[in-house]
Structure formats: structure tokens, C-alpha cells
PDB file of C-alpha atoms in Angstrom:
ATOM      1  CA  MET A   1       7.584 -13.145   3.681  1.00  0.00           C
ATOM      2  CA  ILE A   2       4.294 -11.335   3.210  1.00  0.00           C
ATOM      3  CA  ASN A   3       4.447  -8.475   0.724  1.00  0.00           C
ATOM      4  CA  ARG A   4       1.743  -6.065   1.731  1.00  0.00           C
ATOM      5  CA  LYS A   5       1.423  -2.382   2.363  1.00  0.00           C
ATOM      6  CA  ARG A   6       1.591  -1.199   5.957  1.00  0.00           C
ATOM      7  CA  ASN A   7      -0.891   1.635   5.467  1.00  0.00           C
ATOM      8  CA  THR A   8      -4.242   1.630   3.746  1.00  0.00           C
ATOM      9  CA  ALA A   9      -5.302   4.561   1.617  1.00  0.00           C
ATOM     10  CA  ALA A  10      -7.779   5.494   4.372  1.00  0.00           C
ATOM     11  CA  PHE A  11      -5.021   5.552   7.012  1.00  0.00           C
ATOM     12  CA  THR A  12      -2.801   7.654   4.748  1.00  0.00           C
ATOM     13  CA  PHE A  13      -5.684  10.058   4.172  1.00  0.00           C
ATOM     14  CA  MET A  14      -6.353  10.312   7.916  1.00  0.00           C
ATOM     15  CA  ALA A  15      -2.658  10.966   8.627  1.00  0.00           C
ATOM     16  CA  TRP A  16      -2.622  13.835   6.136  1.00  0.00           C
ATOM     17  CA  ALA A  17      -6.026  15.148   7.260  1.00  0.00           C
ATOM     18  CA  SER A  18      -5.090  15.147  10.950  1.00  0.00           C
ATOM     19  CA  PHE A  19      -1.799  16.923  10.248  1.00  0.00           C
ATOM     20  CA  ILE A  20      -3.468  19.562   8.064  1.00  0.00           C
ATOM     21  CA  GLY A  21      -6.271  19.964  10.607  1.00  0.00           C
ATOM     22  CA  ALA A  22      -3.839  20.385  13.503  1.00  0.00           C
ATOM     23  CA  PHE A  23      -1.658  22.782  11.546  1.00  0.00           C
ATOM     24  CA  LEU A  24      -4.648  24.892  10.495  1.00  0.00           C
ATOM     25  CA  ALA A  25      -6.136  24.855  14.002  1.00  0.00           C
ATOM     26  CA  MET A  26      -2.846  26.069  15.461  1.00  0.00           C
ATOM     27  CA  PHE A  27      -2.316  28.851  12.941  1.00  0.00           C
ATOM     28  CA  ILE A  28      -5.944  29.986  12.862  1.00  0.00           C
ATOM     29  CA  GLY A  29      -5.746  30.166  16.657  1.00  0.00           C
ATOM     30  CA  ILE A  30      -2.522  32.189  16.450  1.00  0.00           C
ATOM     31  CA  TYR A  31      -4.020  34.510  13.834  1.00  0.00           C
ATOM     32  CA  THR A  32      -7.119  35.172  15.931  1.00  0.00           C
ATOM     33  CA  LEU A  33      -5.249  35.476  19.246  1.00  0.00           C
ATOM     34  CA  GLU A  34      -5.862  38.873  20.814  1.00  0.00           C
ATOM     35  CA  GLU A  35      -2.217  39.569  21.618  1.00  0.00           C
ATOM     36  CA  SER A  36       0.577  41.649  20.140  1.00  0.00           C
ATOM     37  CA  LEU A  37       2.286  40.632  16.939  1.00  0.00           C
ATOM     38  CA  SER A  38       5.397  39.642  18.888  1.00  0.00           C
ATOM     39  CA  VAL A  39       3.392  37.131  20.957  1.00  0.00           C
ATOM     40  CA  LYS A  40       1.744  35.755  17.814  1.00  0.00           C
ATOM     41  CA  GLY A  41       5.167  35.495  16.198  1.00  0.00           C
ATOM     42  CA  TYR A  42       6.539  33.642  19.212  1.00  0.00           C
ATOM     43  CA  PHE A  43       3.760  31.055  18.986  1.00  0.00           C
ATOM     44  CA  ALA A  44       4.132  30.735  15.206  1.00  0.00           C
ATOM     45  CA  VAL A  45       7.872  30.094  15.481  1.00  0.00           C
ATOM     46  CA  CYS A  46       7.343  27.619  18.330  1.00  0.00           C
ATOM     47  CA  ALA A  47       4.664  25.792  16.322  1.00  0.00           C
ATOM     48  CA  LEU A  48       6.916  25.522  13.273  1.00  0.00           C
ATOM     49  CA  PHE A  49       9.891  24.456  15.405  1.00  0.00           C
ATOM     50  CA  LEU A  50       7.750  21.854  17.161  1.00  0.00           C
ATOM     51  CA  THR A  51       6.441  20.499  13.849  1.00  0.00           C
ATOM     52  CA  MET A  52       9.843  20.226  12.206  1.00  0.00           C
ATOM     53  CA  SER A  53      11.563  18.791  15.269  1.00  0.00           C
ATOM     54  CA  ALA A  54       8.828  16.149  15.592  1.00  0.00           C
ATOM     55  CA  PHE A  55       9.395  15.096  11.956  1.00  0.00           C
ATOM     56  CA  VAL A  56      13.164  14.884  12.473  1.00  0.00           C
ATOM     57  CA  LEU A  57      12.896  13.066  15.800  1.00  0.00           C
ATOM     58  CA  GLN A  58      10.542  10.433  14.391  1.00  0.00           C
ATOM     59  CA  LYS A  59      12.930   9.854  11.472  1.00  0.00           C
ATOM     60  CA  VAL A  60      15.966   9.562  13.740  1.00  0.00           C
ATOM     61  CA  ILE A  61      14.256   7.137  16.132  1.00  0.00           C
ATOM     62  CA  ARG A  62      13.155   4.925  13.271  1.00  0.00           C
ATOM     63  CA  ASP A  63      16.540   5.080  11.535  1.00  0.00           C
ATOM     64  CA  ASN A  64      18.268   4.095  14.749  1.00  0.00           C
ATOM     65  CA  LEU A  65      15.869   1.191  15.323  1.00  0.00           C
ATOM     66  CA  GLU A  66      16.265  -0.079  11.747  1.00  0.00           C
ATOM     67  CA  ASP A  67      20.074   0.082  11.713  1.00  0.00           C
ATOM     68  CA  GLY A  68      21.493  -3.407  11.926  1.00  0.00           C
ATOM     69  CA  SER A  69      24.613  -4.299  13.871  1.00  0.00           C
ATOM     70  CA  GLY A  70      26.592  -4.864  10.657  1.00  0.00           C
ATOM     71  CA  ASN A  71      25.635  -1.598   9.006  1.00  0.00           C
ATOM     72  CA  ARG A  72      27.063   1.823   9.542  1.00  0.00           C
ATOM     73  CA  PRO A  73      24.472   3.784  11.546  1.00  0.00           C
ATOM     74  CA  ARG A  74      22.617   6.424   9.532  1.00  0.00           C
ATOM     75  CA  ASN A  75      22.634   8.881  12.427  1.00  0.00           C
ATOM     76  CA  THR A  76      25.510   9.773  14.678  1.00  0.00           C
ATOM     77  CA  SER A  77      24.971  10.021  18.413  1.00  0.00           C
ATOM     78  CA  ALA A  78      25.472  13.786  18.060  1.00  0.00           C
ATOM     79  CA  PHE A  79      22.643  14.045  15.510  1.00  0.00           C
ATOM     80  CA  THR A  80      20.418  11.832  17.652  1.00  0.00           C
ATOM     81  CA  PHE A  81      21.105  14.105  20.626  1.00  0.00           C
ATOM     82  CA  LEU A  82      20.366  17.159  18.455  1.00  0.00           C
ATOM     83  CA  ALA A  83      17.034  15.666  17.363  1.00  0.00           C
ATOM     84  CA  TRP A  84      15.973  14.876  20.935  1.00  0.00           C
ATOM     85  CA  SER A  85      17.160  18.208  22.363  1.00  0.00           C
ATOM     86  CA  SER A  86      15.515  20.214  19.561  1.00  0.00           C
ATOM     87  CA  PHE A  87      12.225  18.455  20.140  1.00  0.00           C
ATOM     88  CA  ALA A  88      12.468  18.986  23.911  1.00  0.00           C
ATOM     89  CA  LEU A  89      13.309  22.682  23.448  1.00  0.00           C
ATOM     90  CA  ALA A  90      10.452  23.180  20.998  1.00  0.00           C
ATOM     91  CA  LEU A  91       7.966  21.526  23.340  1.00  0.00           C
ATOM     92  CA  LEU A  92       9.328  23.445  26.311  1.00  0.00           C
ATOM     93  CA  GLY A  93       9.197  26.737  24.410  1.00  0.00           C
ATOM     94  CA  MET A  94       5.604  26.162  23.368  1.00  0.00           C
ATOM     95  CA  PHE A  95       4.451  25.302  26.885  1.00  0.00           C
ATOM     96  CA  ILE A  96       6.390  28.140  28.536  1.00  0.00           C
ATOM     97  CA  GLY A  97       4.586  30.466  26.141  1.00  0.00           C
ATOM     98  CA  ILE A  98       1.228  28.888  26.948  1.00  0.00           C
ATOM     99  CA  ILE A  99       1.788  29.077  30.710  1.00  0.00           C
ATOM    100  CA  ASN A 100       2.774  32.749  30.481  1.00  0.00           C
ATOM    101  CA  LEU A 101      -0.018  33.696  28.080  1.00  0.00           C
ATOM    102  CA  GLU A 102      -2.289  36.248  29.727  1.00  0.00           C
ATOM    103  CA  GLN A 103      -5.519  34.660  28.571  1.00  0.00           C
ATOM    104  CA  LEU A 104      -8.297  32.557  30.068  1.00  0.00           C
ATOM    105  CA  LEU A 105      -7.509  28.976  31.019  1.00  0.00           C
ATOM    106  CA  SER A 106      -9.769  27.816  28.172  1.00  0.00           C
ATOM    107  CA  VAL A 107      -7.569  29.687  25.650  1.00  0.00           C
ATOM    108  CA  LYS A 108      -4.420  28.218  27.195  1.00  0.00           C
ATOM    109  CA  GLY A 109      -6.034  24.776  27.014  1.00  0.00           C
ATOM    110  CA  TYR A 110      -6.829  25.285  23.333  1.00  0.00           C
ATOM    111  CA  TYR A 111      -3.186  26.005  22.542  1.00  0.00           C
ATOM    112  CA  ALA A 112      -1.915  23.143  24.712  1.00  0.00           C
ATOM    113  CA  VAL A 113      -4.211  20.588  23.083  1.00  0.00           C
ATOM    114  CA  THR A 114      -3.505  21.963  19.612  1.00  0.00           C
ATOM    115  CA  ALA A 115       0.260  21.795  20.228  1.00  0.00           C
ATOM    116  CA  LEU A 116      -0.032  18.160  21.322  1.00  0.00           C
ATOM    117  CA  PHE A 117      -2.297  17.362  18.364  1.00  0.00           C
ATOM    118  CA  LEU A 118       0.177  18.997  15.982  1.00  0.00           C
ATOM    119  CA  THR A 119       3.050  17.043  17.545  1.00  0.00           C
ATOM    120  CA  MET A 120       1.330  13.670  17.334  1.00  0.00           C
ATOM    121  CA  SER A 121       0.032  14.251  13.823  1.00  0.00           C
ATOM    122  CA  SER A 122       3.569  15.192  12.731  1.00  0.00           C
ATOM    123  CA  PHE A 123       4.902  11.893  14.105  1.00  0.00           C
ATOM    124  CA  VAL A 124       2.131   9.891  12.430  1.00  0.00           C
ATOM    125  CA  LEU A 125       2.435  11.685   9.093  1.00  0.00           C
ATOM    126  CA  GLN A 126       6.210  11.208   8.947  1.00  0.00           C
ATOM    127  CA  LYS A 127       5.812   7.503   9.719  1.00  0.00           C
ATOM    128  CA  THR A 128       3.054   7.098   7.145  1.00  0.00           C
ATOM    129  CA  VAL A 129       4.933   8.880   4.364  1.00  0.00           C
ATOM    130  CA  ARG A 130       8.049   6.820   5.054  1.00  0.00           C
ATOM    131  CA  ASP A 131       6.112   3.531   5.211  1.00  0.00           C
ATOM    132  CA  ASN A 132       4.378   4.327   1.939  1.00  0.00           C
ATOM    133  CA  ASN A 133       7.685   5.208   0.306  1.00  0.00           C
ATOM    134  CA  ASP A 134       9.320   2.001   1.598  1.00  0.00           C
ATOM    135  CA  ASP A 135       6.322  -0.078   0.467  1.00  0.00           C
ATOM    136  CA  GLU A 136       6.167   1.428  -3.031  1.00  0.00           C
ATOM    137  CA  PRO A 137       8.012  -1.514  -4.683  1.00  0.00           C
ATOM    138  CA  LEU A 138       5.317  -3.834  -3.267  1.00  0.00           C
ATOM    139  CA  LEU A 139       2.501  -2.068  -5.110  1.00  0.00           C
ATOM    140  CA  PRO A 140       1.288  -3.168  -8.533  1.00  0.00           C
ATOM    141  CA  ASN A 141       2.177  -0.621 -11.217  1.00  0.00           C
ATOM    142  CA  SER A 142      -1.359   0.744 -11.589  1.00  0.00           C
ATOM    143  CA  GLU A 143      -1.786   1.223  -7.832  1.00  0.00           C
ATOM    144  CA  ALA A 144       1.674   2.812  -7.500  1.00  0.00           C
ATOM    145  CA  LYS A 145       0.770   5.369 -10.160  1.00  0.00           C
ATOM    146  CA  PHE A 146      -2.519   6.097  -8.366  1.00  0.00           C
ATOM    147  CA  GLU A 147      -0.661   6.623  -5.049  1.00  0.00           C
ATOM    148  CA  GLU A 148       1.640   9.198  -6.725  1.00  0.00           C
ATOM    149  CA  LEU A 149      -1.357  11.387  -7.444  1.00  0.00           C
TER     150      LEU A 149
END
């Protein structure tokens, strides 16, 4: 068995940077959107719901794939359904809002691409954080302490 880390420090940095970049792009776009506060609030809630549901869905999918036949599953079928349905509702809510936004197509495109970027970066960041946490016992003590910083 090879004991090595799954993610390099550069990959971990890029996962965090892409998530922060997507999150900032979405919320800067919402802040500067020339719409009423209720429309901005709708997009902010959808963006947060989409982010959190993407984190949960990625965790559930990975848990379910890692569960062996002899172990008790970590997630019930009800929780798995909740994770999938929450993610679908969040994505649907975001894109219904984008379609109904009374702005130029270029503005709608900005929000669509940013929502997809935020979703994908949430999946990647959750995977990276979990991999790094699982791989922590494989790191030499000095490198493990450096990773904590």
C-alpha cells in the first residue's frame, strides 16, 4: 500500500482560491445588481443554499461510495434523498431567478456562470478538505503541523 497524500499543497490552495473567488464573485455581483433589496436577498439566499447543499451532497455521495457491505451505512436513504433534493431545489431556485431577472442576457450569463462556478468549487473544496483530513496520519509530524496553519 502506498502512503501518500492525495492532494498537493498547490491543489489545496487552488481549491480554496477557486471557492473564495467564486463566492466573492457571486456576492459582489449580488451587491452591485441594480435591483430591489428583495431580489438581491433572493439571490443571496439561493447562493448560500446552493453552496451548502453542494457541500452536503458531495459528502453524502462520498460516504455512500465508501460504505462497505459489512458496515452500517453512514447515511440513511432518507438523508441521501434530502441531500439530492436540496441540491436540486437550490439549483432550480437559482436558475429560475436568473431566467426571470429583468436584466441583459450578459448579466444573466454572469450569474449563471458564477452559480455553476460556485457549485463546482464547493464540490472540489469539500473533497479536498476531506481528503486532507483523511490523509493527515500519513504526513510527517513537521508537515502535518505546517498544514494546520
